[in-house]
Amino acid sequence: MNVAETLPLEQAGLSDVAAVRHLAERAYATYIPVMNARPLPMDADYAEMVETGEVWLVRSRDKGLAASLALTLQPDHLVIYSIAVNPAAQGAGYGRKLLEFACQRARDSGYKEARLFTNVMMTENRDWYLRNGFHETHQEQRGDKLICHMTRTF
């Protein structure tokens, strides 16, 4: 059993927004040179997401933020907006834990589908989602970013 499996998830509150933003900055920074742009989750309005969607956290044993998950619930599907893992904690199973939680959250809410998007240039992320049951549906030019939309049905 890895450390990530033993740590509980908790729903974020407004007092957690600054920490979620800081985590997104660190988690997605590696993609700036790959994309020659800032990934969308780096500039998300996490206060809005806490208030209108769901943001889930995993704190490390030292109570720092190890990972976060941002979700929005649509009328007929759940959207995984962001899975961010502290670079120091990557490879410990936090991403998988959050992805499994998101899919279970979708099923528990009666959804038959979870959707997400990632940048086409984030090939590691795309491959990881493909290995975890998602498939690509289409691509979309969004400003200076080429977005890959993915879905997983239950």
CSV table of N, CA and C in Angstrom, one decimal:
chain,number,residue,atom,x,y,z
A,1,MET,N,0.9,-1.2,0.0
A,1,MET,CA,0.0,0.0,0.0
A,1,MET,C,0.9,1.2,0.0
A,2,ASN,N,0.6,2.2,-0.9
A,2,ASN,CA,1.4,3.4,-0.9
A,2,ASN,C,0.8,4.5,0.0
A,3,VAL,N,1.6,5.5,0.2
A,3,VAL,CA,1.2,6.6,1.2
A,3,VAL,C,-0.1,7.2,0.7
A,4,ALA,N,-0.2,7.5,-0.6
A,4,ALA,CA,-1.4,8.1,-1.1
A,4,ALA,C,-2.7,7.4,-0.8
A,5,GLU,N,-2.6,6.1,-0.8
A,5,GLU,CA,-3.9,5.3,-0.5
A,5,GLU,C,-4.3,5.5,1.0
A,6,THR,N,-3.4,5.8,1.9
A,6,THR,CA,-3.7,5.9,3.3
A,6,THR,C,-4.2,7.3,3.7
A,7,LEU,N,-4.0,8.3,2.9
A,7,LEU,CA,-4.4,9.6,3.3
A,7,LEU,C,-5.8,9.9,2.8
A,8,PRO,N,-6.6,10.6,3.6
A,8,PRO,CA,-8.0,10.9,3.3
A,8,PRO,C,-8.1,12.1,2.3
A,9,LEU,N,-9.2,12.1,1.6
A,9,LEU,CA,-9.6,13.3,0.8
A,9,LEU,C,-10.4,14.2,1.7
A,10,GLU,N,-10.3,15.5,1.5
A,10,GLU,CA,-11.2,16.4,2.1
A,10,GLU,C,-11.6,17.5,1.1
A,11,GLN,N,-12.8,18.0,1.3
A,11,GLN,CA,-13.3,19.0,0.4
A,11,GLN,C,-12.7,20.4,0.8
A,12,ALA,N,-12.2,21.1,-0.2
A,12,ALA,CA,-11.6,22.4,0.0
A,12,ALA,C,-12.6,23.4,0.4
A,13,GLY,N,-12.2,24.4,1.2
A,13,GLY,CA,-13.0,25.6,1.5
A,13,GLY,C,-12.3,26.8,0.9
A,14,LEU,N,-12.9,27.9,1.1
A,14,LEU,CA,-12.3,29.2,0.6
A,14,LEU,C,-11.0,29.4,1.2
A,15,SER,N,-10.8,29.0,2.4
A,15,SER,CA,-9.5,29.2,3.1
A,15,SER,C,-8.3,28.4,2.5
A,16,ASP,N,-8.7,27.4,1.6
A,16,ASP,CA,-7.7,26.6,0.9
A,16,ASP,C,-7.3,27.1,-0.4
A,17,VAL,N,-8.0,28.1,-0.9
A,17,VAL,CA,-7.8,28.6,-2.3
A,17,VAL,C,-6.4,29.0,-2.6
A,18,ALA,N,-5.7,29.7,-1.8
A,18,ALA,CA,-4.4,30.2,-2.0
A,18,ALA,C,-3.4,28.9,-2.1
A,19,ALA,N,-3.6,28.0,-1.3
A,19,ALA,CA,-2.8,26.8,-1.3
A,19,ALA,C,-3.0,26.0,-2.6
A,20,VAL,N,-4.3,25.9,-3.1
A,20,VAL,CA,-4.6,25.2,-4.3
A,20,VAL,C,-4.0,25.9,-5.5
A,21,ARG,N,-4.1,27.2,-5.5
A,21,ARG,CA,-3.4,28.0,-6.6
A,21,ARG,C,-1.9,27.8,-6.6
A,22,HIS,N,-1.3,27.8,-5.4
A,22,HIS,CA,0.1,27.6,-5.3
A,22,HIS,C,0.5,26.2,-5.8
A,23,LEU,N,-0.3,25.2,-5.5
A,23,LEU,CA,0.0,23.8,-5.9
A,23,LEU,C,-0.2,23.7,-7.4
A,24,ALA,N,-1.2,24.4,-8.0
A,24,ALA,CA,-1.3,24.3,-9.5
A,24,ALA,C,-0.1,25.0,-10.2
A,25,GLU,N,0.4,26.1,-9.6
A,25,GLU,CA,1.6,26.7,-10.2
A,25,GLU,C,2.7,25.8,-10.2
A,26,ARG,N,3.0,25.1,-9.1
A,26,ARG,CA,4.1,24.1,-9.0
A,26,ARG,C,3.9,22.9,-9.9
A,27,ALA,N,2.7,22.4,-9.9
A,27,ALA,CA,2.4,21.1,-10.6
A,27,ALA,C,2.4,21.3,-12.1
A,28,TYR,N,2.0,22.4,-12.6
A,28,TYR,CA,1.9,22.6,-14.1
A,28,TYR,C,3.1,23.4,-14.6
A,29,ALA,N,4.0,23.9,-13.8
A,29,ALA,CA,5.1,24.7,-14.3
A,29,ALA,C,5.9,24.0,-15.3
A,30,THR,N,6.1,22.7,-15.1
A,30,THR,CA,6.9,21.9,-16.0
A,30,THR,C,6.5,21.9,-17.5
A,31,TYR,N,5.2,22.2,-17.7
A,31,TYR,CA,4.6,22.3,-19.0
A,31,TYR,C,4.8,23.6,-19.8
A,32,ILE,N,5.1,24.6,-19.1
A,32,ILE,CA,5.3,26.0,-19.7
A,32,ILE,C,6.3,25.9,-20.9
A,33,PRO,N,7.5,25.4,-20.7
A,33,PRO,CA,8.4,25.3,-21.8
A,33,PRO,C,7.9,24.4,-22.9
A,34,VAL,N,7.2,23.3,-22.6
A,34,VAL,CA,6.7,22.4,-23.6
A,34,VAL,C,5.6,23.0,-24.5
A,35,MET,N,4.8,23.8,-23.8
A,35,MET,CA,3.6,24.4,-24.6
A,35,MET,C,4.0,25.9,-25.0
A,36,ASN,N,5.0,26.4,-24.5
A,36,ASN,CA,5.3,27.8,-24.7
A,36,ASN,C,4.1,28.7,-24.3
A,37,ALA,N,3.5,28.3,-23.2
A,37,ALA,CA,2.3,29.0,-22.7
A,37,ALA,C,2.0,28.4,-21.3
A,38,ARG,N,1.2,29.1,-20.5
A,38,ARG,CA,0.7,28.6,-19.2
A,38,ARG,C,-0.4,27.7,-19.4
A,39,PRO,N,-0.4,26.5,-18.8
A,39,PRO,CA,-1.5,25.6,-18.8
A,39,PRO,C,-2.8,26.3,-18.2
A,40,LEU,N,-3.9,26.0,-18.7
A,40,LEU,CA,-5.2,26.6,-18.2
A,40,LEU,C,-5.4,26.5,-16.7
A,41,PRO,N,-5.1,25.3,-16.1
A,41,PRO,CA,-5.3,25.2,-14.6
A,41,PRO,C,-4.4,26.1,-13.8
A,42,MET,N,-3.4,26.7,-14.3
A,42,MET,CA,-2.5,27.6,-13.6
A,42,MET,C,-3.3,28.9,-13.4
A,43,ASP,N,-4.2,29.2,-14.2
A,43,ASP,CA,-4.9,30.5,-14.1
A,43,ASP,C,-6.4,30.4,-13.8
A,44,ALA,N,-6.8,29.2,-13.3
A,44,ALA,CA,-8.2,29.0,-13.0
A,44,ALA,C,-8.6,29.8,-11.8
A,45,ASP,N,-9.9,30.1,-11.7
A,45,ASP,CA,-10.5,30.8,-10.6
A,45,ASP,C,-11.0,29.7,-9.6
A,46,TYR,N,-10.0,29.3,-8.7
A,46,TYR,CA,-10.3,28.2,-7.8
A,46,TYR,C,-11.3,28.7,-6.7
A,47,ALA,N,-11.4,29.9,-6.4
A,47,ALA,CA,-12.4,30.4,-5.5
A,47,ALA,C,-13.8,30.1,-6.0
A,48,GLU,N,-14.0,30.4,-7.3
A,48,GLU,CA,-15.2,30.1,-8.0
A,48,GLU,C,-15.5,28.6,-8.0
A,49,MET,N,-14.5,27.8,-8.3
A,49,MET,CA,-14.6,26.3,-8.3
A,49,MET,C,-15.0,25.8,-6.9
A,50,VAL,N,-14.4,26.4,-5.9
A,50,VAL,CA,-14.8,25.9,-4.5
A,50,VAL,C,-16.3,26.2,-4.2
A,51,GLU,N,-16.7,27.4,-4.7
A,51,GLU,CA,-18.1,27.9,-4.4
A,51,GLU,C,-19.1,27.2,-5.3
A,52,THR,N,-18.8,26.9,-6.6
A,52,THR,CA,-19.8,26.3,-7.5
A,52,THR,C,-19.6,24.9,-7.9
A,53,GLY,N,-18.4,24.4,-7.7
A,53,GLY,CA,-18.1,23.0,-8.1
A,53,GLY,C,-17.6,22.3,-6.9
A,54,GLU,N,-16.6,21.5,-7.1
A,54,GLU,CA,-16.0,20.7,-6.0
A,54,GLU,C,-14.5,20.7,-6.2
A,55,VAL,N,-13.8,21.1,-5.1
A,55,VAL,CA,-12.3,20.9,-5.1
A,55,VAL,C,-12.0,20.0,-3.9
A,56,TRP,N,-11.2,19.0,-4.2
A,56,TRP,CA,-10.9,18.0,-3.2
A,56,TRP,C,-9.4,18.1,-3.0
A,57,LEU,N,-9.0,17.8,-1.8
A,57,LEU,CA,-7.5,17.9,-1.4
A,57,LEU,C,-7.1,16.6,-0.7
A,58,VAL,N,-5.8,16.3,-0.9
A,58,VAL,CA,-5.1,15.3,-0.1
A,58,VAL,C,-3.9,16.0,0.5
A,59,ARG,N,-3.9,16.0,1.8
A,59,ARG,CA,-2.8,16.6,2.5
A,59,ARG,C,-1.7,15.6,2.9
A,60,SER,N,-0.5,15.9,2.8
A,60,SER,CA,0.6,15.0,3.1
A,60,SER,C,0.6,14.8,4.7
A,61,ARG,N,1.4,13.9,5.1
A,61,ARG,CA,1.5,13.6,6.6
A,61,ARG,C,1.9,14.9,7.3
A,62,ASP,N,2.7,15.7,6.7
A,62,ASP,CA,3.1,17.0,7.4
A,62,ASP,C,2.1,18.1,7.2
A,63,LYS,N,0.9,17.8,6.7
A,63,LYS,CA,-0.2,18.7,6.5
A,63,LYS,C,-0.1,19.6,5.3
A,64,GLY,N,1.0,19.5,4.6
A,64,GLY,CA,1.1,20.3,3.3
A,64,GLY,C,0.2,19.7,2.3
A,65,LEU,N,0.0,20.5,1.2
A,65,LEU,CA,-0.9,20.0,0.2
A,65,LEU,C,-0.2,19.1,-0.8
A,66,ALA,N,-0.6,17.8,-0.8
A,66,ALA,CA,0.1,16.9,-1.7
A,66,ALA,C,-0.6,16.9,-3.1
A,67,ALA,N,-1.9,17.0,-3.1
A,67,ALA,CA,-2.6,17.0,-4.4
A,67,ALA,C,-4.0,17.6,-4.3
A,68,SER,N,-4.5,18.0,-5.5
A,68,SER,CA,-5.8,18.6,-5.5
A,68,SER,C,-6.6,18.1,-6.8
A,69,LEU,N,-7.9,18.1,-6.7
A,69,LEU,CA,-8.8,17.7,-7.8
A,69,LEU,C,-9.9,18.7,-7.9
A,70,ALA,N,-10.1,19.2,-9.1
A,70,ALA,CA,-11.1,20.2,-9.3
A,70,ALA,C,-12.2,19.6,-10.2
A,71,LEU,N,-13.4,19.6,-9.8
A,71,LEU,CA,-14.5,19.0,-10.6
A,71,LEU,C,-15.6,20.0,-10.8
A,72,THR,N,-16.3,19.8,-11.9
A,72,THR,CA,-17.6,20.5,-12.1
A,72,THR,C,-18.6,19.5,-12.5
A,73,LEU,N,-19.8,19.6,-12.0
A,73,LEU,CA,-20.9,18.7,-12.3
A,73,LEU,C,-21.8,19.3,-13.2
A,74,GLN,N,-21.9,18.8,-14.4
A,74,GLN,CA,-22.8,19.3,-15.5
A,74,GLN,C,-24.1,18.4,-15.4
A,75,PRO,N,-25.1,18.9,-16.2
A,75,PRO,CA,-26.4,18.1,-16.1
A,75,PRO,C,-26.3,16.6,-16.5
A,76,ASP,N,-25.4,16.3,-17.4
A,76,ASP,CA,-25.3,14.9,-17.9
A,76,ASP,C,-23.9,14.3,-17.8
A,77,HIS,N,-22.9,15.0,-17.2
A,77,HIS,CA,-21.6,14.4,-17.0
A,77,HIS,C,-20.8,15.2,-16.0
A,78,LEU,N,-19.7,14.6,-15.5
A,78,LEU,CA,-18.8,15.2,-14.6
A,78,LEU,C,-17.6,15.6,-15.4
A,79,VAL,N,-17.1,16.8,-15.1
A,79,VAL,CA,-15.9,17.3,-15.7
A,79,VAL,C,-14.7,17.3,-14.7
A,80,ILE,N,-13.6,16.7,-15.1
A,80,ILE,CA,-12.4,16.7,-14.3
A,80,ILE,C,-11.6,17.9,-14.8
A,81,TYR,N,-11.6,19.0,-14.1
A,81,TYR,CA,-11.0,20.2,-14.6
A,81,TYR,C,-9.4,20.1,-14.4
A,82,SER,N,-9.1,19.6,-13.2
A,82,SER,CA,-7.6,19.6,-12.9
A,82,SER,C,-7.3,18.5,-11.9
A,83,ILE,N,-6.2,17.8,-12.1
A,83,ILE,CA,-5.6,16.9,-11.1
A,83,ILE,C,-4.2,17.5,-11.0
A,84,ALA,N,-3.9,18.0,-9.8
A,84,ALA,CA,-2.6,18.6,-9.6
A,84,ALA,C,-1.9,17.9,-8.5
A,85,VAL,N,-0.6,17.5,-8.7
A,85,VAL,CA,0.1,16.8,-7.7
A,85,VAL,C,1.4,17.6,-7.4
A,86,ASN,N,1.7,17.8,-6.2
A,86,ASN,CA,3.0,18.4,-5.8
A,86,ASN,C,4.1,17.7,-6.5
A,87,PRO,N,5.0,18.4,-7.1
A,87,PRO,CA,6.1,17.7,-7.8
A,87,PRO,C,6.9,16.8,-6.9
A,88,ALA,N,7.1,17.2,-5.6
A,88,ALA,CA,7.8,16.4,-4.7
A,88,ALA,C,7.1,15.1,-4.3
A,89,ALA,N,5.8,15.0,-4.7
A,89,ALA,CA,5.0,13.8,-4.3
A,89,ALA,C,4.6,13.0,-5.6
A,90,GLN,N,5.0,13.4,-6.7
A,90,GLN,CA,4.6,12.7,-8.0
A,90,GLN,C,5.2,11.3,-8.0
A,91,GLY,N,4.4,10.4,-8.5
A,91,GLY,CA,4.8,9.0,-8.5
A,91,GLY,C,4.4,8.2,-7.3
A,92,ALA,N,3.8,8.8,-6.3
A,92,ALA,CA,3.4,8.2,-5.1
A,92,ALA,C,1.9,7.7,-5.1
A,93,GLY,N,1.2,7.9,-6.2
A,93,GLY,CA,-0.1,7.4,-6.4
A,93,GLY,C,-1.2,8.4,-6.1
A,94,TYR,N,-0.9,9.7,-5.9
A,94,TYR,CA,-1.9,10.7,-5.6
A,94,TYR,C,-2.8,10.9,-6.9
A,95,GLY,N,-2.2,11.0,-8.0
A,95,GLY,CA,-3.0,11.3,-9.2
A,95,GLY,C,-4.0,10.1,-9.5
A,96,ARG,N,-3.5,8.9,-9.3
A,96,ARG,CA,-4.4,7.7,-9.5
A,96,ARG,C,-5.5,7.8,-8.5
A,97,LYS,N,-5.2,8.1,-7.2
A,97,LYS,CA,-6.2,8.1,-6.2
A,97,LYS,C,-7.3,9.2,-6.5
A,98,LEU,N,-6.9,10.3,-7.0
A,98,LEU,CA,-7.8,11.4,-7.3
A,98,LEU,C,-8.6,11.0,-8.6
A,99,LEU,N,-8.0,10.4,-9.5
A,99,LEU,CA,-8.7,10.0,-10.7
A,99,LEU,C,-9.8,9.0,-10.4
A,100,GLU,N,-9.4,8.0,-9.6
A,100,GLU,CA,-10.4,7.0,-9.2
A,100,GLU,C,-11.5,7.6,-8.4
A,101,PHE,N,-11.2,8.5,-7.5
A,101,PHE,CA,-12.2,9.2,-6.7
A,101,PHE,C,-13.2,10.0,-7.7
A,102,ALA,N,-12.6,10.7,-8.6
A,102,ALA,CA,-13.5,11.4,-9.6
A,102,ALA,C,-14.4,10.5,-10.3
A,103,CYS,N,-13.9,9.4,-10.8
A,103,CYS,CA,-14.8,8.4,-11.5
A,103,CYS,C,-15.8,7.8,-10.6
A,104,GLN,N,-15.5,7.5,-9.4
A,104,GLN,CA,-16.5,7.0,-8.4
A,104,GLN,C,-17.5,8.1,-8.1
A,105,ARG,N,-17.0,9.3,-8.0
A,105,ARG,CA,-17.9,10.5,-7.7
A,105,ARG,C,-18.9,10.6,-8.9
A,106,ALA,N,-18.5,10.4,-10.1
A,106,ALA,CA,-19.4,10.5,-11.3
A,106,ALA,C,-20.4,9.4,-11.2
A,107,ARG,N,-20.0,8.1,-10.9
A,107,ARG,CA,-20.9,7.0,-10.8
A,107,ARG,C,-21.9,7.2,-9.7
A,108,ASP,N,-21.4,7.7,-8.5
A,108,ASP,CA,-22.3,7.9,-7.4
A,108,ASP,C,-23.3,9.0,-7.6
A,109,SER,N,-23.0,9.9,-8.5
A,109,SER,CA,-23.9,11.0,-8.9
A,109,SER,C,-24.9,10.6,-10.0
A,110,GLY,N,-24.8,9.3,-10.5
A,110,GLY,CA,-25.6,8.8,-11.5
A,110,GLY,C,-25.2,9.1,-12.9
A,111,TYR,N,-24.0,9.7,-13.1
A,111,TYR,CA,-23.5,10.0,-14.4
A,111,TYR,C,-23.0,8.7,-15.1
A,112,LYS,N,-23.1,8.7,-16.4
A,112,LYS,CA,-22.5,7.6,-17.2
A,112,LYS,C,-21.2,8.0,-17.8
A,113,GLU,N,-20.8,9.2,-17.6
A,113,GLU,CA,-19.6,9.7,-18.3
A,113,GLU,C,-18.8,10.8,-17.4
A,114,ALA,N,-17.5,10.7,-17.5
A,114,ALA,CA,-16.6,11.7,-17.0
A,114,ALA,C,-15.8,12.2,-18.2
A,115,ARG,N,-15.6,13.5,-18.2
A,115,ARG,CA,-14.9,14.2,-19.3
A,115,ARG,C,-13.8,15.0,-18.7
A,116,LEU,N,-12.8,15.2,-19.5
A,116,LEU,CA,-11.7,16.1,-19.1
A,116,LEU,C,-11.0,16.7,-20.4
A,117,PHE,N,-10.2,17.6,-20.2
A,117,PHE,CA,-9.4,18.1,-21.4
A,117,PHE,C,-8.0,18.3,-20.9
A,118,THR,N,-7.1,18.2,-21.8
A,118,THR,CA,-5.7,18.4,-21.6
A,118,THR,C,-5.0,19.0,-22.9
A,119,ASN,N,-3.9,19.6,-22.7
A,119,ASN,CA,-3.3,20.2,-23.9
A,119,ASN,C,-2.7,19.1,-24.7
A,120,VAL,N,-2.8,19.2,-26.0
A,120,VAL,CA,-2.3,18.2,-26.9
A,120,VAL,C,-0.8,17.9,-26.7
A,121,MET,N,-0.1,19.0,-26.3
A,121,MET,CA,1.4,18.8,-26.1
A,121,MET,C,1.7,18.1,-24.7
A,122,MET,N,0.8,17.9,-23.9
A,122,MET,CA,1.0,17.2,-22.6
A,122,MET,C,0.9,15.7,-22.9
A,123,THR,N,1.8,15.2,-23.6
A,123,THR,CA,1.7,13.8,-24.1
A,123,THR,C,1.7,12.8,-22.9
A,124,GLU,N,2.5,13.1,-21.9
A,124,GLU,CA,2.5,12.2,-20.7
A,124,GLU,C,1.1,12.1,-20.1
A,125,ASN,N,0.4,13.2,-19.9
A,125,ASN,CA,-0.9,13.3,-19.3
A,125,ASN,C,-1.9,12.5,-20.2
A,126,ARG,N,-1.8,12.8,-21.5
A,126,ARG,CA,-2.7,12.1,-22.5
A,126,ARG,C,-2.6,10.6,-22.4
A,127,ASP,N,-1.3,10.2,-22.4
A,127,ASP,CA,-1.1,8.7,-22.3
A,127,ASP,C,-1.5,8.1,-21.0
A,128,TRP,N,-1.4,8.9,-19.9
A,128,TRP,CA,-1.8,8.4,-18.6
A,128,TRP,C,-3.3,8.2,-18.6
A,129,TYR,N,-4.0,9.2,-19.1
A,129,TYR,CA,-5.5,9.1,-19.1
A,129,TYR,C,-6.0,8.0,-20.0
A,130,LEU,N,-5.3,7.8,-21.1
A,130,LEU,CA,-5.6,6.6,-22.0
A,130,LEU,C,-5.4,5.3,-21.3
A,131,ARG,N,-4.3,5.2,-20.5
A,131,ARG,CA,-4.1,4.0,-19.8
A,131,ARG,C,-5.1,3.8,-18.7
A,132,ASN,N,-5.8,4.8,-18.3
A,132,ASN,CA,-6.8,4.8,-17.2
A,132,ASN,C,-8.2,4.8,-17.7
A,133,GLY,N,-8.4,4.4,-18.9
A,133,GLY,CA,-9.8,4.2,-19.4
A,133,GLY,C,-10.4,5.3,-20.2
A,134,PHE,N,-9.7,6.4,-20.4
A,134,PHE,CA,-10.3,7.5,-21.2
A,134,PHE,C,-9.9,7.3,-22.6
A,135,HIS,N,-10.7,7.9,-23.5
A,135,HIS,CA,-10.4,8.0,-24.9
A,135,HIS,C,-10.6,9.4,-25.4
A,136,GLU,N,-9.8,9.7,-26.5
A,136,GLU,CA,-9.9,11.1,-27.0
A,136,GLU,C,-11.1,11.2,-27.9
A,137,THR,N,-11.8,12.3,-27.8
A,137,THR,CA,-13.0,12.5,-28.6
A,137,THR,C,-12.8,13.5,-29.7
A,138,HIS,N,-12.1,14.6,-29.4
A,138,HIS,CA,-11.9,15.6,-30.4
A,138,HIS,C,-10.8,16.6,-29.9
A,139,GLN,N,-10.4,17.4,-30.8
A,139,GLN,CA,-9.4,18.5,-30.4
A,139,GLN,C,-10.1,19.8,-30.7
A,140,GLU,N,-9.7,20.9,-30.0
A,140,GLU,CA,-10.2,22.2,-30.1
A,140,GLU,C,-9.1,23.2,-29.9
A,141,GLN,N,-9.1,24.2,-30.8
A,141,GLN,CA,-8.2,25.3,-30.7
A,141,GLN,C,-8.8,26.3,-29.7
A,142,ARG,N,-8.1,26.6,-28.6
A,142,ARG,CA,-8.7,27.5,-27.6
A,142,ARG,C,-7.6,28.6,-27.4
A,143,GLY,N,-7.7,29.7,-28.2
A,143,GLY,CA,-6.7,30.7,-28.2
A,143,GLY,C,-5.4,30.2,-28.7
A,144,ASP,N,-4.3,30.3,-28.0
A,144,ASP,CA,-3.1,29.8,-28.4
A,144,ASP,C,-2.8,28.3,-28.0
A,145,LYS,N,-3.8,27.6,-27.5
A,145,LYS,CA,-3.7,26.3,-27.0
A,145,LYS,C,-4.5,25.3,-27.9
A,146,LEU,N,-4.0,24.1,-28.2
A,146,LEU,CA,-4.7,23.1,-28.8
A,146,LEU,C,-5.1,22.1,-27.7
A,147,ILE,N,-6.4,22.0,-27.5
A,147,ILE,CA,-6.9,21.2,-26.4
A,147,ILE,C,-7.4,19.8,-26.9
A,148,CYS,N,-7.1,18.8,-26.2
A,148,CYS,CA,-7.6,17.4,-26.5
A,148,CYS,C,-8.7,17.1,-25.5
A,149,HIS,N,-9.9,16.8,-25.9
A,149,HIS,CA,-11.0,16.4,-25.1
A,149,HIS,C,-11.0,14.9,-25.0
A,150,MET,N,-11.2,14.4,-23.8
A,150,MET,CA,-11.3,13.0,-23.5
A,150,MET,C,-12.5,12.6,-22.7
A,151,THR,N,-12.9,11.4,-22.8
A,151,THR,CA,-14.1,10.9,-22.0
A,151,THR,C,-13.9,9.5,-21.5
A,152,ARG,N,-14.6,9.2,-20.5
A,152,ARG,CA,-14.6,7.8,-20.0
A,152,ARG,C,-16.1,7.5,-19.6
A,153,THR,N,-16.6,6.4,-20.2
A,153,THR,CA,-18.0,6.0,-19.9
A,153,THR,C,-18.0,4.9,-18.9
A,154,PHE,N,-19.1,4.8,-18.1
A,154,PHE,CA,-19.2,3.8,-17.1
A,154,PHE,C,-20.4,2.9,-17.4
